XYZ file of C-alpha atoms in Angstrom:
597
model
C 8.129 -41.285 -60.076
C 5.816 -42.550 -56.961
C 8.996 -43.563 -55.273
C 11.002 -40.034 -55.741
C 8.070 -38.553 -54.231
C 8.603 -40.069 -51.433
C 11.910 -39.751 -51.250
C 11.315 -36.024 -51.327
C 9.172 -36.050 -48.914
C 11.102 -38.022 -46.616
C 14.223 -35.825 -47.338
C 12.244 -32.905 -46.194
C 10.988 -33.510 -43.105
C 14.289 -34.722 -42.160
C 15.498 -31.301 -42.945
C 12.756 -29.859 -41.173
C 13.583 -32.144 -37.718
C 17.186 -30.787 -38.012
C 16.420 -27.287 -38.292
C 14.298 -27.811 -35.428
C 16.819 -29.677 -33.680
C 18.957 -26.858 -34.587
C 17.032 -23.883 -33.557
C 14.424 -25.116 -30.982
C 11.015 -23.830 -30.874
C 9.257 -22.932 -34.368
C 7.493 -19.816 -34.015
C 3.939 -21.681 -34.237
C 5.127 -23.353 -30.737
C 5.373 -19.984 -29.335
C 3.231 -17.217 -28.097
C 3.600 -13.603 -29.404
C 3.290 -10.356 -27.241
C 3.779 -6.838 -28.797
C 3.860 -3.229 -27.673
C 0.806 -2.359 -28.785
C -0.652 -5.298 -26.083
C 0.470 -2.911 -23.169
C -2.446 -1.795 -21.364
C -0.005 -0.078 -18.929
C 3.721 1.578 -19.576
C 5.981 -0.780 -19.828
C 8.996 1.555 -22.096
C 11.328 1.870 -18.949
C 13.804 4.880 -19.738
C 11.733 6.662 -20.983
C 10.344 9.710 -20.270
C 6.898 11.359 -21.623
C 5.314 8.008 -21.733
C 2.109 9.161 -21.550
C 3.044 10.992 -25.266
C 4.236 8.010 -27.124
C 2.045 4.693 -26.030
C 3.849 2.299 -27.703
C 6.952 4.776 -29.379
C 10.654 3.349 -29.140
C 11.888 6.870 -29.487
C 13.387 9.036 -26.626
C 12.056 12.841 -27.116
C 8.392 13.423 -27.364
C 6.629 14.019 -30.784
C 6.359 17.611 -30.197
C 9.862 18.148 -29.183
C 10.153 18.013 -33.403
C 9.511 21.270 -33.710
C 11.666 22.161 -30.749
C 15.219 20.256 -31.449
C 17.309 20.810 -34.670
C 16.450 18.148 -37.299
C 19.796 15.875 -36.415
C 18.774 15.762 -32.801
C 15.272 14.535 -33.633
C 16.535 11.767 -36.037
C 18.667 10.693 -33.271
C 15.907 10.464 -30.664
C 14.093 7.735 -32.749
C 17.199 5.766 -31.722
C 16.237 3.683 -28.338
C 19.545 3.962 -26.609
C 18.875 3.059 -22.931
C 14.921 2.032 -23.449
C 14.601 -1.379 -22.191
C 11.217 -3.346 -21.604
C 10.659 -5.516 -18.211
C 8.697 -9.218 -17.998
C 8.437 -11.603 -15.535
C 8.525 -15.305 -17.510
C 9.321 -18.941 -16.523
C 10.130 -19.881 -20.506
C 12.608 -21.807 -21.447
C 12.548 -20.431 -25.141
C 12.587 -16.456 -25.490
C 12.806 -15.049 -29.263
C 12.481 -11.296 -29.603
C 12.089 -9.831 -33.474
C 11.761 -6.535 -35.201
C 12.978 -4.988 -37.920
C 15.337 -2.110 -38.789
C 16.112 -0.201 -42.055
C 19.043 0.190 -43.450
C 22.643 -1.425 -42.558
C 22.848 -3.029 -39.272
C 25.973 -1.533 -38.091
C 29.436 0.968 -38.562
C 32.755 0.631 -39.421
C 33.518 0.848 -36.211
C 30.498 -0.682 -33.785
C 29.408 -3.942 -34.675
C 25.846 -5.157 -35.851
C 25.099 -6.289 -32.026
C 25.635 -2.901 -30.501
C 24.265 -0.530 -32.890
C 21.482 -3.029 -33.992
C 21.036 -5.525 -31.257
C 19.176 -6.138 -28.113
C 20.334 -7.672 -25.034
C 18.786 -10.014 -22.478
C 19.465 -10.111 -19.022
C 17.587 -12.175 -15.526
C 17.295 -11.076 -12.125
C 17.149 -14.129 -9.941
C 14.799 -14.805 -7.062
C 18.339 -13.293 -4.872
C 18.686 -10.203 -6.721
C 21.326 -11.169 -8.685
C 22.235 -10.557 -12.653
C 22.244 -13.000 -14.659
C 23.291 -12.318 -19.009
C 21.239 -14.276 -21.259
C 23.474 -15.111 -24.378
C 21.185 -15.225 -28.047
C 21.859 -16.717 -30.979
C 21.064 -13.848 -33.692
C 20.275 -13.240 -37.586
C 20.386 -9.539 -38.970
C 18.142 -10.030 -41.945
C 15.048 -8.251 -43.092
C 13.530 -9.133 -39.921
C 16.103 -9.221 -37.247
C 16.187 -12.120 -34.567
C 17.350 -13.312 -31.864
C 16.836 -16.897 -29.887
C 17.339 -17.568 -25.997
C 16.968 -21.211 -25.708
C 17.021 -23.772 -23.082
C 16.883 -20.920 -20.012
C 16.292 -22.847 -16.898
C 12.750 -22.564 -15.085
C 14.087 -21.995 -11.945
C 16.794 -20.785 -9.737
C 16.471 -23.204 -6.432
C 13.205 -20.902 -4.794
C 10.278 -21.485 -7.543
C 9.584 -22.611 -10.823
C 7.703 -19.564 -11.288
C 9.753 -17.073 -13.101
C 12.093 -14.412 -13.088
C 12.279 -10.252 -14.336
C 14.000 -10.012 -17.557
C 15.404 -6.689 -18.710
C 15.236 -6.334 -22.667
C 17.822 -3.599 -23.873
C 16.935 -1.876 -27.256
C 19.356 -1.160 -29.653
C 21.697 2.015 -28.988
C 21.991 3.431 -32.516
C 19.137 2.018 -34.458
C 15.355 2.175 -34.871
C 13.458 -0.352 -35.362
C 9.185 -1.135 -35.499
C 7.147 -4.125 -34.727
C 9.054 -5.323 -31.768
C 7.117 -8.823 -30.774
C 8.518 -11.196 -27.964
C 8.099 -14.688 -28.204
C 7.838 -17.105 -25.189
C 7.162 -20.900 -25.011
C 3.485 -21.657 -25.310
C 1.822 -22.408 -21.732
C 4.771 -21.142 -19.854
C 4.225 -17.654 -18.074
C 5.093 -13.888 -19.313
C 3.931 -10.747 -17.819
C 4.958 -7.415 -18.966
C 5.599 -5.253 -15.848
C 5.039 -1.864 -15.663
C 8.020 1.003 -15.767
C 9.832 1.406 -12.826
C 8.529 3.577 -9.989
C 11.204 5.535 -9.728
C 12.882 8.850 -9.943
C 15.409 8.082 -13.044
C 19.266 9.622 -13.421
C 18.985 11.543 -16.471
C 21.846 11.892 -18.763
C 22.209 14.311 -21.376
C 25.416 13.764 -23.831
C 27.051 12.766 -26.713
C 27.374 9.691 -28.816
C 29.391 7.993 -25.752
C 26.564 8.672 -23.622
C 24.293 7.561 -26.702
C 26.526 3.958 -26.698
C 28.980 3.933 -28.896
C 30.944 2.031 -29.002
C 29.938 -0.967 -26.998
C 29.927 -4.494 -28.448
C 25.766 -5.165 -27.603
C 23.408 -2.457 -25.751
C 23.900 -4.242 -22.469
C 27.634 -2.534 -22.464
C 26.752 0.762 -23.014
C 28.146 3.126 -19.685
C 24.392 4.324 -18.944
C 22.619 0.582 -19.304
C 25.896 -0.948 -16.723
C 24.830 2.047 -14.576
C 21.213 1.129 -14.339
C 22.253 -2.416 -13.712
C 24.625 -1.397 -11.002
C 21.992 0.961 -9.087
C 18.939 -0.784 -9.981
C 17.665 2.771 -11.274
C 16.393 4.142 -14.666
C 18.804 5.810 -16.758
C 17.568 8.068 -19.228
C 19.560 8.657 -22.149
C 19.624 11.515 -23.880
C 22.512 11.158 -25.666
C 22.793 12.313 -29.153
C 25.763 11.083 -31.352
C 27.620 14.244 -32.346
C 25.222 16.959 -30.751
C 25.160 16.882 -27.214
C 25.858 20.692 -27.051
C 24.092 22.004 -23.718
C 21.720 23.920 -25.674
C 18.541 25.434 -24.373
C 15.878 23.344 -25.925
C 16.869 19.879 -24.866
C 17.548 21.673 -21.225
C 14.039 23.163 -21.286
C 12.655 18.965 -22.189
C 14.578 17.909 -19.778
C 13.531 20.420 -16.963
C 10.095 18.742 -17.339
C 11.030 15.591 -15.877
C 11.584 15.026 -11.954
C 14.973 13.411 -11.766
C 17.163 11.659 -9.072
C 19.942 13.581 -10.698
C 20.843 15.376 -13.574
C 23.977 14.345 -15.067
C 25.501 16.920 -18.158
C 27.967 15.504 -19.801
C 28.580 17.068 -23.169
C 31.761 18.487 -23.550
C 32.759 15.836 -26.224
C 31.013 17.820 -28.629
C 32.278 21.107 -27.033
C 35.887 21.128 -27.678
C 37.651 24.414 -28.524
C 38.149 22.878 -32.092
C 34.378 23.564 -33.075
C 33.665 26.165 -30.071
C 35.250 29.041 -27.924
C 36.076 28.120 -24.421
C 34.068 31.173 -23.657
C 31.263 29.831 -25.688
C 31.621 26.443 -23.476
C 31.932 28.481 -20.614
C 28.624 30.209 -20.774
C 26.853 26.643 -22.147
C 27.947 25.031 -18.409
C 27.087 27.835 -16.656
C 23.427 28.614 -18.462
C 22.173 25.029 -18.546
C 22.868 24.843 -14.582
C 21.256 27.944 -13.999
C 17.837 26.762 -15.867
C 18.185 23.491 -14.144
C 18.366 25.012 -11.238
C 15.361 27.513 -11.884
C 13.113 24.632 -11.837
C 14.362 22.206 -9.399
C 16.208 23.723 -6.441
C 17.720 20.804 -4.459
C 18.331 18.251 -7.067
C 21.994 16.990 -7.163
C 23.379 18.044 -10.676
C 26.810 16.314 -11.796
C 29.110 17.924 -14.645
C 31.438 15.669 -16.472
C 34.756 16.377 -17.912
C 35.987 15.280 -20.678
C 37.424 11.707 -20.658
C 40.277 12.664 -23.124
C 41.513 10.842 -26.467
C 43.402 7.889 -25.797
C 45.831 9.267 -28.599
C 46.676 12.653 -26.852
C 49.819 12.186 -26.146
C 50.723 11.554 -29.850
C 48.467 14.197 -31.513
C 48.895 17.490 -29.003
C 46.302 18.990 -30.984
C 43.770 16.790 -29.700
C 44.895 16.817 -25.987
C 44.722 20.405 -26.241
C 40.888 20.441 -27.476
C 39.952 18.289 -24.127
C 41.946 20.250 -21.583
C 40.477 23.104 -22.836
C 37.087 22.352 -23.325
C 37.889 20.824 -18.923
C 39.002 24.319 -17.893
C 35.749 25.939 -19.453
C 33.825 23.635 -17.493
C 35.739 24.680 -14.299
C 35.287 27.857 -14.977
C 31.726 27.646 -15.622
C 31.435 25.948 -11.764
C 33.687 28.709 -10.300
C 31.649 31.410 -11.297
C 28.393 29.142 -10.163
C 30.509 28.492 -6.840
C 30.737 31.794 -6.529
C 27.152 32.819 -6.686
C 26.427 29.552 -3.937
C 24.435 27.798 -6.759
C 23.658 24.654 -4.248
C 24.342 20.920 -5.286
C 26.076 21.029 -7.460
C 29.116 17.937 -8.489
C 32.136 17.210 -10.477
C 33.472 13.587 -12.229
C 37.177 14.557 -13.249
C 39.182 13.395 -16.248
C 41.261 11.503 -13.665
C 38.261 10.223 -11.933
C 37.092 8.508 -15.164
C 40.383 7.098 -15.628
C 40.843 6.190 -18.954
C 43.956 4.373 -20.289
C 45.005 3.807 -23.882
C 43.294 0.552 -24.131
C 40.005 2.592 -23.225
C 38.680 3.393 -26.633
C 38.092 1.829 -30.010
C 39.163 5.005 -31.942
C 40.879 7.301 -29.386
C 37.550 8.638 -28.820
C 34.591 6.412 -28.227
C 35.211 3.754 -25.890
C 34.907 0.195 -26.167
C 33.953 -2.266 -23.402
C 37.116 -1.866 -21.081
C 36.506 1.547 -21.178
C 32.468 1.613 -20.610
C 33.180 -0.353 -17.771
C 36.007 1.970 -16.602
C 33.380 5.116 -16.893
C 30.454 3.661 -15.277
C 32.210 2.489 -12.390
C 33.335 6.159 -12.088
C 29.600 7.276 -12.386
C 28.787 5.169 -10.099
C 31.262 6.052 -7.321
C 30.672 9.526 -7.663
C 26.724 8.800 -7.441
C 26.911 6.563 -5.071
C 28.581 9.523 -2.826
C 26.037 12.025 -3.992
C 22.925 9.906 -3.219
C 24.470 8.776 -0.311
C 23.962 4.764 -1.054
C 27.525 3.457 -0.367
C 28.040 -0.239 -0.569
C 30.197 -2.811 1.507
C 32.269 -6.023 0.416
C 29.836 -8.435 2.291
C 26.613 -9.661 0.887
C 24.582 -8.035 4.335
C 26.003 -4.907 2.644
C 25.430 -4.584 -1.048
C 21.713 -3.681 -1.577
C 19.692 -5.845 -3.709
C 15.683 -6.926 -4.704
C 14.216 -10.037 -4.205
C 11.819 -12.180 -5.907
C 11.481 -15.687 -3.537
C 7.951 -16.374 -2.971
C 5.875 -14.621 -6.099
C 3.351 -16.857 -5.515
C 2.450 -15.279 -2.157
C 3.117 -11.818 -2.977
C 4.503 -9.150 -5.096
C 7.551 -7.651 -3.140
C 8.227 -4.576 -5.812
C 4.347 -3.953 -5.648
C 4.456 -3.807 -1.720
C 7.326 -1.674 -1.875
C 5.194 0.902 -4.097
C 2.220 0.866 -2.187
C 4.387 1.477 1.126
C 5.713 4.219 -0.885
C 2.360 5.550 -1.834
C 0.654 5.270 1.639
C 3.834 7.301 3.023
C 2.188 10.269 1.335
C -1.217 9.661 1.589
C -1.024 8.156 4.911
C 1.819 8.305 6.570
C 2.939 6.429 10.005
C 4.202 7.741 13.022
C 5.922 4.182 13.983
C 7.388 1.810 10.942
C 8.014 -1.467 11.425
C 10.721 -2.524 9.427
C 11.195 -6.576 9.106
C 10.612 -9.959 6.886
C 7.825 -12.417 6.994
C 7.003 -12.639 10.829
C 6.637 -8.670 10.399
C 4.697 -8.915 7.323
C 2.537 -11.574 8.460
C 1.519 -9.901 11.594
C -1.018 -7.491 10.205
C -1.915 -3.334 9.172
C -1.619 -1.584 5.849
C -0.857 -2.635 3.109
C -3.334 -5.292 3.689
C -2.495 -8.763 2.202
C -3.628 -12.654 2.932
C -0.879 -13.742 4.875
C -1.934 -12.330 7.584
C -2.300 -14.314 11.413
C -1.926 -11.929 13.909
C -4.694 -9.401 12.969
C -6.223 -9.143 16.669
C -2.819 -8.460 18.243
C -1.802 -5.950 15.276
C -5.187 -4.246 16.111
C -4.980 -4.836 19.627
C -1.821 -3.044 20.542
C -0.128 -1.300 17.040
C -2.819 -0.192 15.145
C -3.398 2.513 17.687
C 0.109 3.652 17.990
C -0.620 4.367 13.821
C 2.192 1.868 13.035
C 3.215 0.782 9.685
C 4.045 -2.663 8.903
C 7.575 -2.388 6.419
C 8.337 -6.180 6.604
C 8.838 -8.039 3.637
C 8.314 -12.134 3.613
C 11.795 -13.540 3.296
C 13.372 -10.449 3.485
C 16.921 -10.603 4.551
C 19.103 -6.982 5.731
C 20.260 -6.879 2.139
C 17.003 -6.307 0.796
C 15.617 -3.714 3.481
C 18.585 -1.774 2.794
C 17.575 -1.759 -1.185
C 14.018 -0.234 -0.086
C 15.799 2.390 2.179
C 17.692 3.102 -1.181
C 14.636 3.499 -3.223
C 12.755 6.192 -1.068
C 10.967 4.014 1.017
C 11.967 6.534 4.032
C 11.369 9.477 1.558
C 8.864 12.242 2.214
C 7.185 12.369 5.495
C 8.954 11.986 9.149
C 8.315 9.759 11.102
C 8.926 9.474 15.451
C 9.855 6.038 15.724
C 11.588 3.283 13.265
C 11.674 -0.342 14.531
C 14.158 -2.896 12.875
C 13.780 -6.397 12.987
C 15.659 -8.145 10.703
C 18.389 -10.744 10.074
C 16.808 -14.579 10.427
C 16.926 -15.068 6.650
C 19.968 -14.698 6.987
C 21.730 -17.001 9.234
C 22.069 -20.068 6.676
C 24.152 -17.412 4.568
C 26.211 -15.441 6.787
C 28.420 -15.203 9.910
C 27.392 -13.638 13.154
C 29.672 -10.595 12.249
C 28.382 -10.374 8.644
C 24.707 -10.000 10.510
C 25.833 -7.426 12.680
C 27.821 -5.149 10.317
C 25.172 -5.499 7.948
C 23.223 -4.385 10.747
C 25.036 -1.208 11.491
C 25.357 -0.465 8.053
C 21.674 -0.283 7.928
C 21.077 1.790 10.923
C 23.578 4.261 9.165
C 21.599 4.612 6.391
C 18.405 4.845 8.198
C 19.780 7.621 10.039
C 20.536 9.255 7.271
C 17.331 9.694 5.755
C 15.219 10.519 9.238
C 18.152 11.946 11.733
C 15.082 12.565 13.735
C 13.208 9.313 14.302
C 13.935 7.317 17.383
C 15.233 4.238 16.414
C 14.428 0.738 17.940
C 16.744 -2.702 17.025
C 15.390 -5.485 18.004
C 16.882 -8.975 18.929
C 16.141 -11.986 16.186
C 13.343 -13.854 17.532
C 13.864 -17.452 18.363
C 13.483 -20.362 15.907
C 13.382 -23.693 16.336
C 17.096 -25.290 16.544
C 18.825 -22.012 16.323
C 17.949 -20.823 20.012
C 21.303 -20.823 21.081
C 23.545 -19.107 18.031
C 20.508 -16.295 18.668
C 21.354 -15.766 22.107
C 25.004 -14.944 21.073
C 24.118 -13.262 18.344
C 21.651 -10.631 19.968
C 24.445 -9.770 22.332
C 26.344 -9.080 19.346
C 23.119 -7.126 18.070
C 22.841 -5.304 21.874
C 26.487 -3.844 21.657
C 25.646 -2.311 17.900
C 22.514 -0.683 19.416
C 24.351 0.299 22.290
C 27.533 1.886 20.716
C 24.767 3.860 18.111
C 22.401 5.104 21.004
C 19.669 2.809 19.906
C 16.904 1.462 22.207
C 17.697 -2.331 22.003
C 15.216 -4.617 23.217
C 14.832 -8.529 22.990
C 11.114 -9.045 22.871
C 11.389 -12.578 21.458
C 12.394 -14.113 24.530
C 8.574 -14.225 25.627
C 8.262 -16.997 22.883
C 10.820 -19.107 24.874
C 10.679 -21.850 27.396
C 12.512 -21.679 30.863
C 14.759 -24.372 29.121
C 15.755 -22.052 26.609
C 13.810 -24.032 23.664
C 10.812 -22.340 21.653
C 7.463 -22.816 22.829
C 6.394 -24.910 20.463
C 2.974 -23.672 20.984
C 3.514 -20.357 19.916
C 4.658 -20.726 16.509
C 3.446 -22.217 13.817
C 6.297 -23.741 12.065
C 9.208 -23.206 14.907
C 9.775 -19.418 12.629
C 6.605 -17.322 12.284
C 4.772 -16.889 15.845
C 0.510 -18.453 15.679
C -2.031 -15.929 17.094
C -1.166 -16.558 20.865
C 2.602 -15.858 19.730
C 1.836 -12.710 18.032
C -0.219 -11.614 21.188
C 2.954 -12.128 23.883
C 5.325 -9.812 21.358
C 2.517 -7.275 20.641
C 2.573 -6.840 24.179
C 6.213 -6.097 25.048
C 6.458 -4.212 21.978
C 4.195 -1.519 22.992
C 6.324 -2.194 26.376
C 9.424 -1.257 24.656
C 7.698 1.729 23.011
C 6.083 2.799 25.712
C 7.400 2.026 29.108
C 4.972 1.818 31.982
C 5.533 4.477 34.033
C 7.355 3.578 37.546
């Protein structure tokens, strides 16, 4: 008996190494954070945080007695909420639970049910994190083995948790490796897109949240989406307009007429839906851009007329709807077309709700069309495609900087901004940090020209063109804009990718303040790399040049008559001491102000 005790006891820890083998971390081995932790908002698309606290629901409680009943069951679906951390873990389990079954005859457990992981690397770039899952009573899903680090840091990196599109779910908890890092950050600062439709818009049918049109689209712009998609009632109608009137969007997006088709409603009916639910938009907020959607079609129309009839119908209600708003010069006001959207018969998983293909196919239509309307076009090259950065958190938060540029824009805004990467950053002015060496020169000769330091430590064009993208030019007008930018990115790219990147910049710069004078300056020296500079600021000289920019190559006072760097001025053969900072404070103020002759 003593010895088939111990047996048994042998037998199960085996079984309990294998299943750990198996699985990784047990959940004693990790550390637990849950919504209700949040001292701050950290429910990303979502609006009316400041009504919910810790609510996975989309429509305020008091919109209950606004919305019909169907519309407030669907809101307690979190289509399009997603939660932000920053963690270095190489184990990341999320759990919750949901009632009922997990998914639909035709959208799998993992879309309706599911969440989705994804990583932003220190570069900006996207990264999908692929879980093992259970849908039990308690549903869960296990990220193991994620790498610390991405060739920067060891740090960590932002993660973007999707919720599930079509199913709600309580006591959310996130698990991360014990003594590794994880920080909840705070919802994005940001003016979202807001989308009101139908059960497409809602998610169905994608194969995990991550597909879902509206979640690709907040990928692809690096915005909040929020979705206010309901599955089967997306009908225009006054009350959801009047919720959504209270929040200040980027753009509106209305794209209902799924559930408008001439088999359940007139195409007067529809008619009068477009053209009231612009008008109330526009009753509130004048200027913003406001985009109506046509239907995408059936991908069976051809076969069952019927149905092809219902969509081209329900399209010419909608143009007529825009005619008559034409007509009255209702401003800013936009179109995505049936053929715009493009779908195909492969599109859809019933002839009606698309699968992946075909939320891929409509969010790369979205985001054309926005891309025009916002005026935030992207190029082919890396200089040109507009991304964040995360490369040295351990000196400083680059999304926080960006919001408290953002926020002394309105409460104190500059007449000159200085737009750049570290040597810009470290120089000195608001917003204060403790990087900076060149506080005497800063004070000396910019502080009284009421200049704003924009630069950004390792900052390459890429990312400077991301902050032009997310308002940091917005609201106030500045006289002058100085640009220095590009050494970050000479172990990456070509002379000609610098300098298109460049003048892609300075287009979008001009853009947003067609007023401000606008200076480009040469790269500064560095050590090793004199010579490619030289040729490269010509390159940089004929941009300005051709654009009617002041050019001016202030960087040369950090050189020797041999054409080396003065060793003396810098600190590292990149960022300029004190005494280097002094010589370009000096010519800058030069450039800005010329001595009279």
């Amino acid at each position: 008996m003593k010895n088939h005790r111990i047996f048994s006891w042998l037998l199960c820890s085996l079984l309990l190494l294998s299943v750990k083998a198996m699985y990784g971390q047990t959940a004693a081995e990790l550390t637990w954070w849950k919504l209700s932790d949040a001292t701050f908002p950290v429910i990303d698309g979502q609006a009316w945080s400041g009504e919910m606290k810790d609510s996975l629901q989309r429509l305020p409680p008091r919109a209950q007695s606004l919305v019909r009943p169907p519309v407030w069951n669907l809101s307690k679906q979190p289509a399009g909420l997603f939660i932000r951390f920053f963690s270095n873990a190489p184990q990341i389990k999320v759990r919750y639970k949901i009632a009922g079954s997990p998914s639909m005859p035709h959208m799998p457990s993992t879309g309706m049910s599911g969440v989705d992981l994804y990583a932003i690397d220190s570069d900006g770039n996207w990264h999908f994190c692929a879980g093992k899952y259970s849908f039990k009573d308690t549903v869960e899903y296990n990220f193991d083995k994620l790498s610390p680090s991405d060739g920067y840091h060891k740090l960590g990196r932002e993660y973007r948790l999707y919720m599930p599109l079509y199913k709600g779910l309580t006591g959310l908890e996130i698990g991360t490796t014990t003594g590794s890092a994880f920080r909840p950050l705070p919802k994005m600062n940001e003016k979202p897109i807001v989308v009101y439709g139908t059960s497409i818009a809602q998610g169905a049918c994608a194969s995990r949240p991550g597909m879902a049109w509206t979640n690709i689209l907040s990928r692809r712009l690096d915005r909040p989406v929020i979705n206010l998609g309901f599955s089967g009632n997306g009908r225009l109608e006054p009350e959801l307009i009047s919720l959504i009137n209270e929040i200040e969007a980027k753009v509106y997006i209305l794209d209902c007429l799924p559930n408008l088709t001439t088999e359940r409603f007139s195409k007067e009916d529809n008619q009068k839906r477009v053209y009231d639910a612009v008008k109330s938009i526009r009753a509130v907020h004048p200027i913003t851009p406001i985009l109506l959607c046509e239907h995408a079609g059936y991908s069976e129309g051809f076969m069952v007329p019927a149905r092809q009839t219902y969509y081209q119908e329900a399209n010419q209600a909608l143009q007529a709807a825009l005619s008559q708003l034409n007509a009255e010069k209702v401003p800013g006001l936009y179109t995505l077309t049936f053929a715009e959207i493009g779908f195909d018969l492969d599109a859809t998983v019933d002839g009606t709700h698309p699968n992946d293909y075909g939320m891929m196919r409509q969010a790369e239509a979205y985001e054309k069309k926005l891309r025009e309307i916002l005026q935030e076009p992207i190029g082919k090259t890396t200089t040109r495609i507009p991304v964040r950065q995360s490369r040295e958190p351990g000196s400083y938060n680059w999304e926080e900087r960006h919001n408290a540029i953002k926020a002394l824009n309105v409460s104190e805004p500059g007449k000159i901004l200085f737009m750049g990467n570290s040597i810009t950053h470290n120089w000195g002015g608001k917003p204060l940090n403790d990087r900076i060496c060149g506080a005497d020169s800063w004070a000396q000769y910019l502080e009284p020209l009421q200049m704003r330091n924009l630069g950004f430590g390792w900052d390459r064009i890429e990312n400077v063109l991301w902050r032009v993208y997310h308002d940091e030019l917005e609201g106030f007008s500045p006289e002058k804009i100085v640009i220095n930018i590009g050494t970050n990115n000479l172990h990456l790219n070509t002379d000609l990718e610098i300098i298109s990147g460049l003048k892609f910049l300075v287009d979008a710069i001009k853009i947003r303040q067609p007023r401000a004078k606008i200076y480009l300056l040469g790269l500064y020296p560095r050590r090793d790399k004199e010579a490619r500079i030289v040729q490269l600021n010509k390159g940089i000289q004929i941009v300005a040049k051709a654009n009617r920019l002041t050019y001016a190559d202030i960087g040369t006072k950090l050189l020797l008559p041999t054409g080396k760097i003065d060793e003396k001025l810098f600190s590292d053969g990149l960022h300029p001491n004190a005494e280097g900072y002094q010589l370009l404070g000096k010519a800058l103020v030069n450039t800005l102000n010329p001595p009279k002759k």
